[in-house]
Amino acid sequence: MSTAIWGEPELQPDQNVPTALLTHLLQQMIGQFACTGACIALYDDQYDQMEIRLHLRLREAHVATTGLTRGGASNESSNIHDRHITVNLGDPSNSAIGRLKRPSQAPSLDDVELVSPQQNELFPVGAIYRLKQDVIGYVWHKNETHIMRHEDYLAFFYTGSQEGLQVDVVPTWYLVVPMQESTLVDEVRGREKQPRITGVIVLYQTVAGAVFQQKQRAEAREFAERIALYIQNDQLRRRQIRSSDYLKQLQNISTAFPTSVQLAKLVTTVHDFASKVVDVSSMLITLYDRDTKKIYEVFAIQDGSPVDDLPENPRAIPPEERPVWWRVTQQEEKTLLLDLAHYELGDYDELLIGSWGDQRKAGSFLLLPMKMFNRVIGSLCITSMHPNAYQEEEIQVLETMVQIVTVSIENAKLYERSRQTVHAAKQREELLAAMNSALQTISVSTVLDVNDIQHKFVESAAKLAHTEMSIFFQCSANSEHLIVQAAYETPKVRIDDIEFDEHEQLPNQDKHENLFEKIRLPFKGSTLEYLVVEGFFYLDDSMAEELAKECDEGGTIFLLETGIKKMLMVPVLYQAELIGILGVHTPKQNRKFRPTEIGMLLALSAQAASAMRNAQMYEEIQEAYAEQQQLDKLKDEFLVTASHELRTPLSAISGYSTLLKRQSGRINPQQITRFAGKIASATQQLTDLVNSMTEATKIGTVDKKLDLQIGPVQLQAAVEMAVNLLSVNIEQKIMTQMEADLWVKGDPLRVRQVITNLLDNAAKYSLEDGRIEVIAGATVLSKVDLPEDQFDVEVDPHLPVVLVQVHDEGQGIDYEDQQKIFEKFVRATRSLTTPVRGSGLGLFICRRYIEAMGGKLWLEQSAPGEGSVFTFYLQRMDAPVEVDKGTN
Ligand code: ADP
């Protein structure tokens, strides 16, 4: 039922008083206690008083007493009342009073009326009572139920003026009962609390003879308690509705500022919201700026009207000047609630006087700190003119609001700060994505060009890290050096701005490559190797200076003249293998990179490494394939050569043997000996050829498998034996020029074989009068002038060696054939057109033998028509103590 039906315009609609509920309850009480009227006073904690909220009575009571003298509080004329009682008690008729005399039956709405203050001045709605004042104040104070006559009430309790007291119905008896708040809720919550008196109910009789009985006291108390509980419940329900309303509004606040805060909009929203929750007469929002360490008063409302110009001219104060504010918000981490009625000390004057005027005269003050984790970002202060204006429940709602606002402001600040960098970060992201896809495309597509990848790699790295220079150093095969493979510089600084060679007038690209080839940094055993094991590191100017000392010219210039202050060096790893180092920096800049940048560079390097590996593998496969094709070609050539080589001795053998068979009767013994000699020689040729071929196949590419008898070999003896063997079949004279007593480390048989082969070639490819000479001497490896492809870093340069050279004055070897002749089955082009026989296996086999014995064999010098020099070295050995020259 709504209050509208009741038509109670004189009642102030009060959110806190559930009029309909109270009416219903009082109706019930009137029925239960068979009385005429009832009123209820409720406690108002804001003013600490009881106030009559509702006064209700039976319409019949009014009708029944019409005609009584107004202004007289007499109960002497009670005939009508008696009649009524008699009638009603004796005959439960349809009369309202009669009906209501039966306990527990509440009068209907039509049977009761609201008593207005004009109608009756006893217990009028709106009357207030302090503690101990009047019967209501007395019952409240005593927490006791009282039954009394009207005369006694007037005599002992009534505090108003009895002169001209307007009453239309005069009560005869009163029952006054305190309404004690139920402590059930607190018991459930485990809190102990003194029960409060939340109201006082006054029941009265108007009919003579109708009295309240003592036993009804307990009953009334119980009833009153039930009413208290109802009211309490009602309040809780209202709170709940209000809270969910607040929550909805809080939600609105939090969604109002997702990323950006317009301060003006924020503060008005905060004010609107706070005003809906509590009474706000003045408000002050103060922010603390961590960057400048100053406090700003950004918004103020003084007595309901905004204080102008604050956002434009914030009052910036360092915390030292606002110690109380600082302490309350920073250290005490609390909401500060001041009851200004009892505020005297001046402790908080600093908070109370400011842009929002002097608030010391206000009734209540509330300060809510704005905290993000442990950081203070500001505070919200509000005041109300009323005392006790801010209750626990409301403060909680405001605290939630402040939390939301705090997060909003912090977000907005962060957003402001990162807004600038977001754009750049986006670009980087896009770049990384582009790089990813670029690398992915490369690694799966046919464009498997290591150079291309390396250039893309350095360019992307420079752009990702925002540096002007980015360089990829690759580890050399033996890890001795780091060699620049690719470099990228923004147009501002170009590596060729360095005056590397001012006389060189090369186009940019050439100049670049020329320069890169010269940049070589020491790696193995250097600081770089030591540091890169740990991950990324910085190469600073002093380290660069140190490194430069161990460098060749290119490296030194690079380290000292490219403005290295702090170069970030990122390892480029393929799985666990170090492929190289990526160096990024901006010349002359001492910049530290952020973890995210380093992370990106590491990721990029890893991707680049696998892309490079893929490309390298692809290149190797391509090379192997090319090699395979070359080998096929050689095999074809060999078949032609071999068949020719085989056919020549075979035709000799078959020729002479046929001759012997057919002419056996006619040929003389000398002829037989000659033919047999020819056959034997041809057979030897065949045997040699077949042997060479088997040997070549056997040693193949895996030379280590050779079964060698390594020991000291006397060179002189080996050469002599070879010369003796050969001189039977050749025209040329072989000269020797050798230091005495040279011993080499090797297998005697193979050493001799190599020398024989070289001398045989010298004779084969020379004219009959050509001079052939063997020159041998002792030296150390470092003094040997090795061709680049025969240089082996792993061999100690101080190794004592014996150098053996075979000189001839023969046809020489064309330049383009010089490298190839050591390959299997390869013969120089000119030899293919001459009648000189050969398989193209000799030099191949010789080189493998020498290498297997720890030496090297190469063509030292040759020019068409001017002869050749073939050279080999073997490790020199001391002569054995007991020498058996015969074995060599
Ligand atoms: P073969 O002599 O059986 O053809 P080798 O492997 O010994 O095979 O030599 C390979 C090729 O090198 C020869 O075919 C020849 O063309 C060239 N060659 C080797 N030694 C000499 C030399 N002393 N003078 C000129 N050419 C030579």
mmCIF file of N, CA and C and ligand atoms in Angstrom, residues 757 761-762 764-765 808 811-813 821 826-828 831 837-844 868 870, ligand 1:
data_model
loop_
_atom_site.group_PDB
_atom_site.id
_atom_site.type_symbol
_atom_site.label_atom_id
_atom_site.label_comp_id
_atom_site.label_asym_id
_atom_site.label_seq_id
_atom_site.Cartn_x
_atom_site.Cartn_y
_atom_site.Cartn_z
ATOM 1 N N ASN A 757 107.169 -40.095 -59.256
ATOM 2 C CA ASN A 757 106.085 -39.550 -60.054
ATOM 3 C C ASN A 757 106.400 -38.150 -60.561
ATOM 4 N N ASN A 761 106.883 -37.124 -64.433
ATOM 5 C CA ASN A 761 106.145 -36.049 -65.120
ATOM 6 C C ASN A 761 107.098 -35.063 -65.778
ATOM 7 N N ALA A 762 108.122 -34.669 -65.003
ATOM 8 C CA ALA A 762 109.089 -33.697 -65.525
ATOM 9 C C ALA A 762 109.704 -34.207 -66.831
ATOM 10 N N LYS A 764 108.342 -36.625 -68.806
ATOM 11 C CA LYS A 764 107.278 -36.837 -69.787
ATOM 12 C C LYS A 764 106.934 -35.562 -70.543
ATOM 13 N N TYR A 765 106.886 -34.444 -69.778
ATOM 14 C CA TYR A 765 106.418 -33.204 -70.397
ATOM 15 C C TYR A 765 107.582 -32.269 -70.753
ATOM 16 N N ASP A 808 111.825 -28.428 -63.983
ATOM 17 C CA ASP A 808 112.029 -28.898 -65.354
ATOM 18 C C ASP A 808 111.948 -27.715 -66.301
ATOM 19 N N GLN A 811 107.245 -28.121 -71.175
ATOM 20 C CA GLN A 811 106.219 -27.311 -71.848
ATOM 21 C C GLN A 811 105.471 -26.368 -70.897
ATOM 22 N N GLY A 812 105.542 -26.651 -69.603
ATOM 23 C CA GLY A 812 104.831 -25.785 -68.632
ATOM 24 C C GLY A 812 103.323 -26.058 -68.633
ATOM 25 N N ILE A 813 102.642 -25.400 -67.742
ATOM 26 C CA ILE A 813 101.193 -25.631 -67.602
ATOM 27 C C ILE A 813 100.444 -24.308 -67.729
ATOM 28 N N ILE A 821 95.074 -29.582 -62.042
ATOM 29 C CA ILE A 821 95.870 -30.789 -62.288
ATOM 30 C C ILE A 821 96.027 -31.696 -61.069
ATOM 31 N N VAL A 826 92.370 -35.472 -63.871
ATOM 32 C CA VAL A 826 92.480 -34.240 -64.649
ATOM 33 C C VAL A 826 93.866 -34.138 -65.281
ATOM 34 N N ARG A 827 93.853 -33.842 -66.555
ATOM 35 C CA ARG A 827 95.098 -33.608 -67.266
ATOM 36 C C ARG A 827 95.014 -32.223 -67.876
ATOM 37 N N ALA A 828 96.132 -31.571 -68.022
ATOM 38 C CA ALA A 828 96.133 -30.240 -68.644
ATOM 39 C C ALA A 828 95.645 -30.373 -70.080
ATOM 40 N N SER A 831 97.928 -31.551 -72.763
ATOM 41 C CA SER A 831 98.368 -32.954 -72.717
ATOM 42 C C SER A 831 97.386 -33.884 -73.409
ATOM 43 N N ARG A 837 101.296 -40.210 -72.708
ATOM 44 C CA ARG A 837 100.252 -40.933 -71.993
ATOM 45 C C ARG A 837 100.192 -40.522 -70.524
ATOM 46 N N GLY A 838 99.015 -40.631 -70.017
ATOM 47 C CA GLY A 838 98.829 -40.307 -68.591
ATOM 48 C C GLY A 838 97.376 -40.528 -68.221
ATOM 49 N N SER A 839 97.134 -40.701 -66.939
ATOM 50 C CA SER A 839 95.762 -40.957 -66.481
ATOM 51 C C SER A 839 95.179 -39.775 -65.717
ATOM 52 N N GLY A 840 95.997 -38.795 -65.402
ATOM 53 C CA GLY A 840 95.502 -37.664 -64.591
ATOM 54 C C GLY A 840 95.338 -38.043 -63.128
ATOM 55 N N LEU A 841 96.020 -39.135 -62.734
ATOM 56 C CA LEU A 841 95.879 -39.572 -61.345
ATOM 57 C C LEU A 841 97.125 -39.300 -60.521
ATOM 58 N N GLY A 842 98.259 -39.191 -61.183
ATOM 59 C CA GLY A 842 99.544 -39.102 -60.478
ATOM 60 C C GLY A 842 99.586 -38.003 -59.435
ATOM 61 N N LEU A 843 99.339 -36.761 -59.836
ATOM 62 C CA LEU A 843 99.456 -35.635 -58.905
ATOM 63 C C LEU A 843 98.421 -35.732 -57.785
ATOM 64 N N PHE A 844 97.240 -36.234 -58.140
ATOM 65 C CA PHE A 844 96.203 -36.408 -57.124
ATOM 66 C C PHE A 844 96.690 -37.346 -56.024
ATOM 67 N N SER A 868 108.374 -26.026 -65.335
ATOM 68 C CA SER A 868 107.567 -25.988 -64.104
ATOM 69 C C SER A 868 108.426 -26.337 -62.899
ATOM 70 N N PHE A 870 107.600 -28.173 -59.244
ATOM 71 C CA PHE A 870 106.701 -28.791 -58.265
ATOM 72 C C PHE A 870 107.456 -28.895 -56.950
HETATM 73 P P1 ADP B 1 99.378 -37.786 -65.893
HETATM 74 O O1 ADP B 1 100.782 -37.326 -65.960
HETATM 75 O O2 ADP B 1 99.293 -39.264 -65.721
HETATM 76 O O3 ADP B 1 98.510 -37.248 -66.944
HETATM 77 P P2 ADP B 1 99.392 -36.352 -63.467
HETATM 78 O O4 ADP B 1 98.361 -36.265 -62.368
HETATM 79 O O5 ADP B 1 100.711 -36.780 -63.014
HETATM 80 O O6 ADP B 1 98.777 -37.261 -64.573
HETATM 81 O O7 ADP B 1 99.505 -34.958 -64.074
HETATM 82 C C1 ADP B 1 98.360 -34.282 -64.439
HETATM 83 C C2 ADP B 1 98.598 -33.394 -65.621
HETATM 84 O O8 ADP B 1 99.452 -32.339 -65.211
HETATM 85 C C3 ADP B 1 99.317 -34.018 -66.715
HETATM 86 O O9 ADP B 1 98.446 -34.678 -67.579
HETATM 87 C C4 ADP B 1 99.966 -32.836 -67.373
HETATM 88 O O10 ADP B 1 99.073 -32.218 -68.222
HETATM 89 C C5 ADP B 1 100.268 -31.911 -66.250
HETATM 90 N N1 ADP B 1 101.674 -32.014 -65.785
HETATM 91 C C6 ADP B 1 102.107 -32.709 -64.716
HETATM 92 N N2 ADP B 1 103.450 -32.510 -64.536
HETATM 93 C C7 ADP B 1 103.832 -31.654 -65.506
HETATM 94 C C8 ADP B 1 105.090 -31.064 -65.848
HETATM 95 N N3 ADP B 1 106.208 -31.324 -65.153
HETATM 96 N N4 ADP B 1 105.151 -30.238 -66.957
HETATM 97 C C9 ADP B 1 104.004 -29.995 -67.625
HETATM 98 N N5 ADP B 1 102.808 -30.523 -67.354
HETATM 99 C C10 ADP B 1 102.728 -31.361 -66.301
#
